[in-house]
Coordinates of C-alpha atoms in Angstrom, one line a residue:
M1 CA -27.8 23.1 7.1
A2 CA -29.5 19.7 7.1
L3 CA -30.8 18.6 3.7
T4 CA -34.4 18.6 5.0
A5 CA -34.2 22.1 6.4
Q6 CA -32.4 23.2 3.0
V7 CA -35.0 21.7 0.8
K8 CA -37.9 23.4 2.9
D9 CA -36.0 26.7 3.1
E10 CA -35.5 26.8 -1.0
L11 CA -38.9 25.4 -1.5
A12 CA -40.7 28.2 0.7
R13 CA -38.8 30.7 -1.4
L14 CA -39.5 29.7 -4.8
P15 CA -42.1 32.3 -6.7
I16 CA -44.9 30.7 -8.4
E17 CA -47.1 32.8 -10.7
K18 CA -49.6 30.4 -12.0
T19 CA -52.6 30.7 -9.6
S20 CA -53.8 27.0 -9.7
C21 CA -50.5 25.9 -8.6
R22 CA -50.5 28.2 -5.9
K23 CA -54.1 26.7 -5.1
A24 CA -52.8 23.1 -5.2
E25 CA -50.2 24.0 -2.8
V26 CA -52.3 25.6 -0.4
S27 CA -54.6 22.6 -0.6
S28 CA -51.7 20.2 0.1
L29 CA -50.2 22.2 2.6
L30 CA -53.5 22.1 4.5
R31 CA -54.3 18.6 4.2
F32 CA -50.9 17.3 5.3
A33 CA -49.9 19.8 7.9
G34 CA -53.3 20.8 9.4
G35 CA -57.3 19.9 9.7
L36 CA -60.5 20.9 10.6
H37 CA -61.7 21.6 14.0
L38 CA -65.2 22.5 15.0
V39 CA -65.0 25.6 17.5
S40 CA -68.4 26.8 19.0
G41 CA -70.2 25.5 15.9
R42 CA -67.9 27.2 13.5
I43 CA -65.1 25.2 11.1
V44 CA -61.6 26.3 12.3
I45 CA -58.7 25.7 9.9
E46 CA -55.3 25.0 11.5
A47 CA -51.9 24.0 9.9
E48 CA -48.8 23.4 11.8
L49 CA -45.2 23.7 10.1
D50 CA -41.8 23.5 11.4
T51 CA -40.3 26.7 9.7
A52 CA -41.2 30.1 9.7
I53 CA -40.6 30.9 6.5
A54 CA -43.2 28.3 5.3
A55 CA -45.7 29.6 7.4
R56 CA -45.4 33.1 6.1
R57 CA -45.7 31.5 2.6
L58 CA -49.0 29.7 3.4
R59 CA -50.3 32.7 5.3
Q60 CA -49.5 35.0 2.3
A61 CA -51.0 32.4 -0.2
I62 CA -54.1 32.5 1.8
S63 CA -54.5 36.2 1.9
E64 CA -53.6 36.9 -1.9
V65 CA -55.4 33.8 -3.7
Y66 CA -58.5 33.2 -1.4
G67 CA -58.6 36.5 0.4
H68 CA -59.1 35.2 4.1
T69 CA -56.9 36.6 7.0
S70 CA -55.2 34.2 9.4
E71 CA -53.2 34.6 12.6
I72 CA -49.8 32.8 13.2
I73 CA -49.0 31.3 16.6
V74 CA -45.7 30.2 17.8
V75 CA -45.4 27.2 19.9
S76 CA -41.8 27.3 21.1
A77 CA -39.7 24.1 21.6
G78 CA -39.9 22.3 24.7
G79 CA -40.3 18.7 25.9
I80 CA -40.0 16.4 22.9
R81 CA -40.3 19.1 20.6
R82 CA -36.7 20.0 19.4
G83 CA -37.7 23.3 17.7
S84 CA -40.4 25.6 17.3
R85 CA -43.6 24.9 15.6
Y86 CA -45.7 27.8 13.7
V87 CA -49.5 27.3 13.8
I88 CA -51.4 28.9 11.0
R89 CA -55.2 29.4 12.0
V90 CA -58.2 30.5 10.1
A91 CA -61.0 31.1 12.4
K92 CA -62.9 33.6 10.4
D93 CA -64.7 32.1 7.3
G94 CA -62.8 28.7 8.0
E95 CA -65.8 26.9 6.4
S96 CA -65.5 28.9 3.1
L97 CA -61.7 28.2 3.0
A98 CA -62.2 24.6 3.4
R99 CA -64.7 24.4 0.8
Q100 CA -62.4 26.6 -1.6
T101 CA -59.4 24.3 -1.1
G102 CA -61.1 21.2 -1.3
L103 CA -60.9 20.3 2.3
L104 CA -64.6 19.8 2.3
D105 CA -66.7 18.7 -0.5
S106 CA -70.0 19.7 -1.7
R107 CA -71.9 18.1 1.0
G108 CA -69.8 19.5 3.7
R109 CA -67.8 16.1 4.4
P110 CA -64.2 16.1 4.8
V111 CA -62.1 15.0 2.0
R112 CA -59.8 12.2 3.1
G113 CA -57.5 12.2 -0.1
L114 CA -56.1 15.4 -1.9
P115 CA -59.1 17.5 -3.2
P116 CA -60.7 16.3 -6.6
Q117 CA -59.3 19.6 -8.5
V118 CA -55.6 18.9 -7.6
V119 CA -55.9 15.2 -8.3
S120 CA -57.3 15.7 -11.9
A121 CA -55.4 18.8 -12.7
G122 CA -52.1 19.1 -14.8
I123 CA -48.4 18.1 -14.1
A124 CA -47.6 21.5 -12.7
E125 CA -50.6 21.1 -10.5
A126 CA -49.0 17.6 -9.2
E127 CA -45.7 19.2 -8.7
A128 CA -47.3 22.0 -6.4
A129 CA -49.2 19.3 -4.5
W130 CA -46.0 17.5 -3.7
R131 CA -44.4 20.8 -2.8
G132 CA -47.0 21.4 -0.4
A133 CA -46.7 18.0 1.2
F134 CA -43.1 18.4 1.6
L135 CA -43.1 21.6 3.1
A136 CA -46.0 20.4 5.6
H137 CA -44.4 16.8 6.4
G138 CA -41.6 16.0 4.3
S139 CA -37.8 14.9 5.0
L140 CA -34.6 13.7 3.3
T141 CA -32.1 11.8 4.6
E142 CA -28.4 11.8 3.5
P143 CA -27.3 9.9 0.3
G144 CA -26.2 6.5 1.2
R145 CA -27.5 2.8 1.8
S146 CA -30.8 4.1 3.8
S147 CA -31.3 7.4 1.4
A148 CA -35.0 8.3 1.3
L149 CA -37.2 11.3 0.6
E150 CA -40.3 10.8 2.8
V151 CA -43.8 12.5 3.4
T152 CA -45.6 11.7 6.7
C153 CA -49.5 11.6 5.7
P154 CA -52.6 12.1 7.4
G155 CA -54.1 9.1 6.4
P156 CA -53.9 6.1 3.8
E157 CA -56.2 8.1 1.2
A158 CA -53.8 11.1 1.2
A159 CA -50.8 8.7 1.1
L160 CA -52.3 7.0 -2.0
A161 CA -53.2 10.4 -3.8
L162 CA -49.6 11.7 -3.3
V163 CA -48.5 8.3 -4.8
G164 CA -50.7 9.1 -8.0
A165 CA -49.0 12.5 -8.1
A166 CA -45.6 11.3 -8.1
R167 CA -46.7 8.8 -10.8
R168 CA -48.1 11.3 -13.0
L169 CA -44.5 13.0 -12.7
G170 CA -42.9 9.6 -13.9
I171 CA -41.3 8.9 -10.5
T172 CA -42.3 5.8 -8.4
A173 CA -43.3 6.1 -4.8
K174 CA -44.5 3.7 -2.3
A175 CA -47.4 4.1 0.4
R176 CA -46.5 2.2 3.4
E177 CA -47.7 2.4 7.1
V178 CA -45.1 2.3 9.9
R179 CA -45.9 2.0 13.4
G180 CA -49.3 3.3 12.7
V181 CA -48.3 6.2 10.6
D182 CA -49.0 6.4 6.9
R183 CA -46.0 7.7 4.9
V184 CA -44.9 8.0 1.4
V185 CA -41.5 6.9 0.6
I186 CA -38.8 7.3 -2.4
R187 CA -35.9 5.5 -2.1
D188 CA -34.1 5.6 -5.5
G189 CA -31.4 8.1 -5.7
E190 CA -32.2 9.0 -9.3
A191 CA -36.0 9.6 -8.6
I192 CA -35.1 11.6 -5.6
G193 CA -33.2 14.0 -7.6
T194 CA -35.7 14.1 -10.3
L195 CA -38.5 14.7 -7.9
L196 CA -36.4 17.6 -6.1
T197 CA -35.8 19.2 -9.6
R198 CA -39.3 19.1 -10.3
L199 CA -40.2 20.8 -7.2
G200 CA -37.8 23.8 -7.5
A201 CA -35.1 22.8 -5.4
H202 CA -32.4 23.1 -7.8
D203 CA -29.6 24.4 -5.5
T204 CA -30.2 21.4 -2.9
V205 CA -30.0 18.7 -6.0
K206 CA -26.6 19.7 -6.8
V207 CA -25.5 19.3 -3.0
W208 CA -27.4 15.9 -3.0
E209 CA -25.9 14.6 -6.1
E210 CA -22.4 15.7 -5.0
R211 CA -22.9 13.8 -1.8
R212 CA -24.3 11.0 -3.5
Q213 CA -21.6 10.6 -5.8
R214 CA -18.8 11.1 -3.2
R215 CA -20.8 8.2 -1.1
E216 CA -20.7 6.3 -4.3
V217 CA -17.3 6.7 -5.0
R218 CA -16.4 6.1 -1.3
G219 CA -18.4 2.6 -1.4
T220 CA -16.7 1.5 -4.5
A221 CA -13.3 2.1 -3.2
N222 CA -14.2 0.2 0.1
R223 CA -15.8 -2.8 -1.8
L224 CA -12.5 -3.0 -4.0
A225 CA -10.4 -2.8 -0.9
N226 CA -12.2 -5.2 0.7
F227 CA -12.3 -7.5 -2.3
D228 CA -8.5 -7.5 -2.6
D229 CA -7.9 -8.1 1.1
A230 CA -10.2 -11.0 0.7
N231 CA -8.4 -12.5 -2.4
L232 CA -5.1 -11.8 -0.6
R233 CA -6.4 -13.8 2.6
R234 CA -7.8 -16.5 0.1
S235 CA -4.4 -16.9 -1.7
A236 CA -2.4 -17.0 1.4
R237 CA -4.7 -19.9 2.9
A238 CA -4.4 -21.7 -0.5
A239 CA -0.5 -21.4 -0.5
V240 CA -0.6 -22.7 2.9
A241 CA -2.7 -25.8 2.0
A242 CA -0.6 -26.3 -1.1
G243 CA 2.6 -26.3 1.0
A244 CA 1.1 -29.0 3.5
R245 CA 0.2 -31.1 0.7
V246 CA 3.4 -30.9 -1.0
E247 CA 5.3 -31.8 2.2
R248 CA 2.9 -35.0 2.3
A249 CA 3.5 -35.8 -1.2
F250 CA 7.4 -36.1 -0.6
E251 CA 6.8 -38.3 2.4
I252 CA 4.7 -40.7 0.1
L253 CA 6.8 -40.6 -2.8
G254 CA 10.3 -40.4 -1.3
A255 CA 12.9 -40.8 -3.8
D256 CA 10.5 -42.2 -6.5
L257 CA 9.7 -38.8 -7.9
P258 CA 10.6 -37.0 -11.4
E259 CA 13.0 -34.4 -10.9
H260 CA 11.0 -31.5 -12.5
L261 CA 8.1 -32.3 -10.0
R262 CA 10.5 -32.3 -7.3
Q263 CA 11.8 -28.8 -8.0
A264 CA 8.3 -27.3 -8.5
G265 CA 7.4 -29.0 -4.7
E266 CA 10.6 -27.7 -3.4
L267 CA 10.0 -24.2 -4.5
R268 CA 6.5 -24.2 -3.1
L269 CA 8.1 -25.6 0.3
A270 CA 10.7 -22.7 0.2
H271 CA 8.4 -19.8 -0.7
K272 CA 5.0 -20.8 1.1
Q273 CA 3.5 -17.2 0.7
A274 CA 4.8 -16.8 -2.9
S275 CA 2.3 -16.8 -5.9
L276 CA 2.2 -19.2 -8.8
E277 CA 3.7 -16.4 -11.0
E278 CA 6.7 -15.5 -8.4
L279 CA 7.6 -19.1 -8.0
G280 CA 7.7 -19.3 -11.9
Q281 CA 10.2 -16.5 -11.6
L282 CA 12.2 -17.8 -9.1
A283 CA 12.6 -21.5 -11.1
D284 CA 15.8 -21.9 -12.9
P285 CA 15.1 -21.7 -15.8
P286 CA 12.2 -19.5 -15.2
L287 CA 8.6 -21.1 -15.7
T288 CA 5.1 -19.5 -16.4
K289 CA 2.5 -19.4 -13.8
D290 CA 0.7 -22.5 -15.8
A291 CA 3.8 -24.5 -15.9
V292 CA 4.4 -24.4 -12.4
A293 CA 0.6 -25.0 -11.3
G294 CA 0.6 -27.9 -13.8
R295 CA 3.7 -29.6 -12.2
I296 CA 2.6 -28.9 -8.8
R297 CA -0.8 -30.4 -9.5
R298 CA 1.0 -33.5 -11.2
L299 CA 3.1 -33.9 -8.1
L300 CA -0.1 -34.2 -5.9
A301 CA -2.0 -36.6 -8.5
T302 CA 0.6 -38.8 -8.4
A303 CA 1.3 -38.7 -4.5
D304 CA -2.6 -39.5 -4.1
K305 CA -2.6 -42.2 -6.6
R306 CA 0.2 -44.0 -4.9
A307 CA -1.4 -43.4 -1.5
E308 CA -4.4 -45.0 -2.8
E309 CA -2.4 -48.1 -3.9
L310 CA -0.5 -48.5 -0.7
G311 CA -3.8 -47.7 1.5
I312 CA -2.2 -44.8 3.5
P313 CA -3.7 -41.0 3.9
D314 CA -3.3 -38.9 0.7
T315 CA -2.2 -35.4 0.7
E316 CA -5.2 -34.0 1.8
A317 CA -5.3 -36.2 5.1
G318 CA -3.8 -33.6 7.5
L319 CA -5.5 -30.4 6.0
S320 CA -8.2 -28.5 8.4
P321 CA -11.8 -28.3 7.1
D322 CA -11.4 -24.4 6.2
L323 CA -8.2 -25.3 4.1
L324 CA -10.0 -28.3 2.4
D325 CA -12.9 -25.9 1.2
L326 CA -10.1 -23.8 -0.9

């Protein structure tokens, strides 16, 4: 089961005893999934959901908490719709329910954000508002570079209200408009796990954290492998460059070269792919890595100084630009 479907299934089965929380969840569900319609002079409330269990939960709450009857209409998949949709419709006493849930203010005007009784309520009600918003239009992507928990909002006011509710829960969420659609997005992995826990999706949190840790371990392993591979390539290019410079140093200095520097240079030419540590072990007697590096460095410096005196190309003259950068 995809993570989004798993979260919604778990949240839709979560029992809520506190009446104020059930009211906050219903208000949020109706605000984010539905709207008010005027039909023959009467206000009709409709909420469209993508899971049957969430639709049944909303219908049951409308009946038990507010005492209103509703009908459920199934819109089958077809065209651009990949799955069935479930429309909860309250035609009788729609205006009464709209006022009770805060979709209409005291003057009968539609509320654009979340109802005041939800915004000014406690932490549990803020969690319920987020639960309703996610059941209405939420999504959760797999952990990774683009992981996100996202809720599509009916307008900027509702998005800002949801951001405020997240802030009360100690979670940072951002409201943004993408191609004309308002969204609230949480991208931080820790914050996503915290919010899912607070909403009551405990089983999904375990799956999320397991996949997140697995992705992080895989990512770390890949980064280390790439790092090691890059280091090996860089070391090989550096050895090639050093070998070319040593050859030029021998040409410049000829026989006028101290024996210990000549031995170090010959080791470099004989074993072009070897590391400095390996060259030290091949020396007779064995040398330390720093000793080999120091002798090769003095060999090249001596040759460059002689080339400058003679007015001829130095040891770097024959190197390509990419080798000179090493």
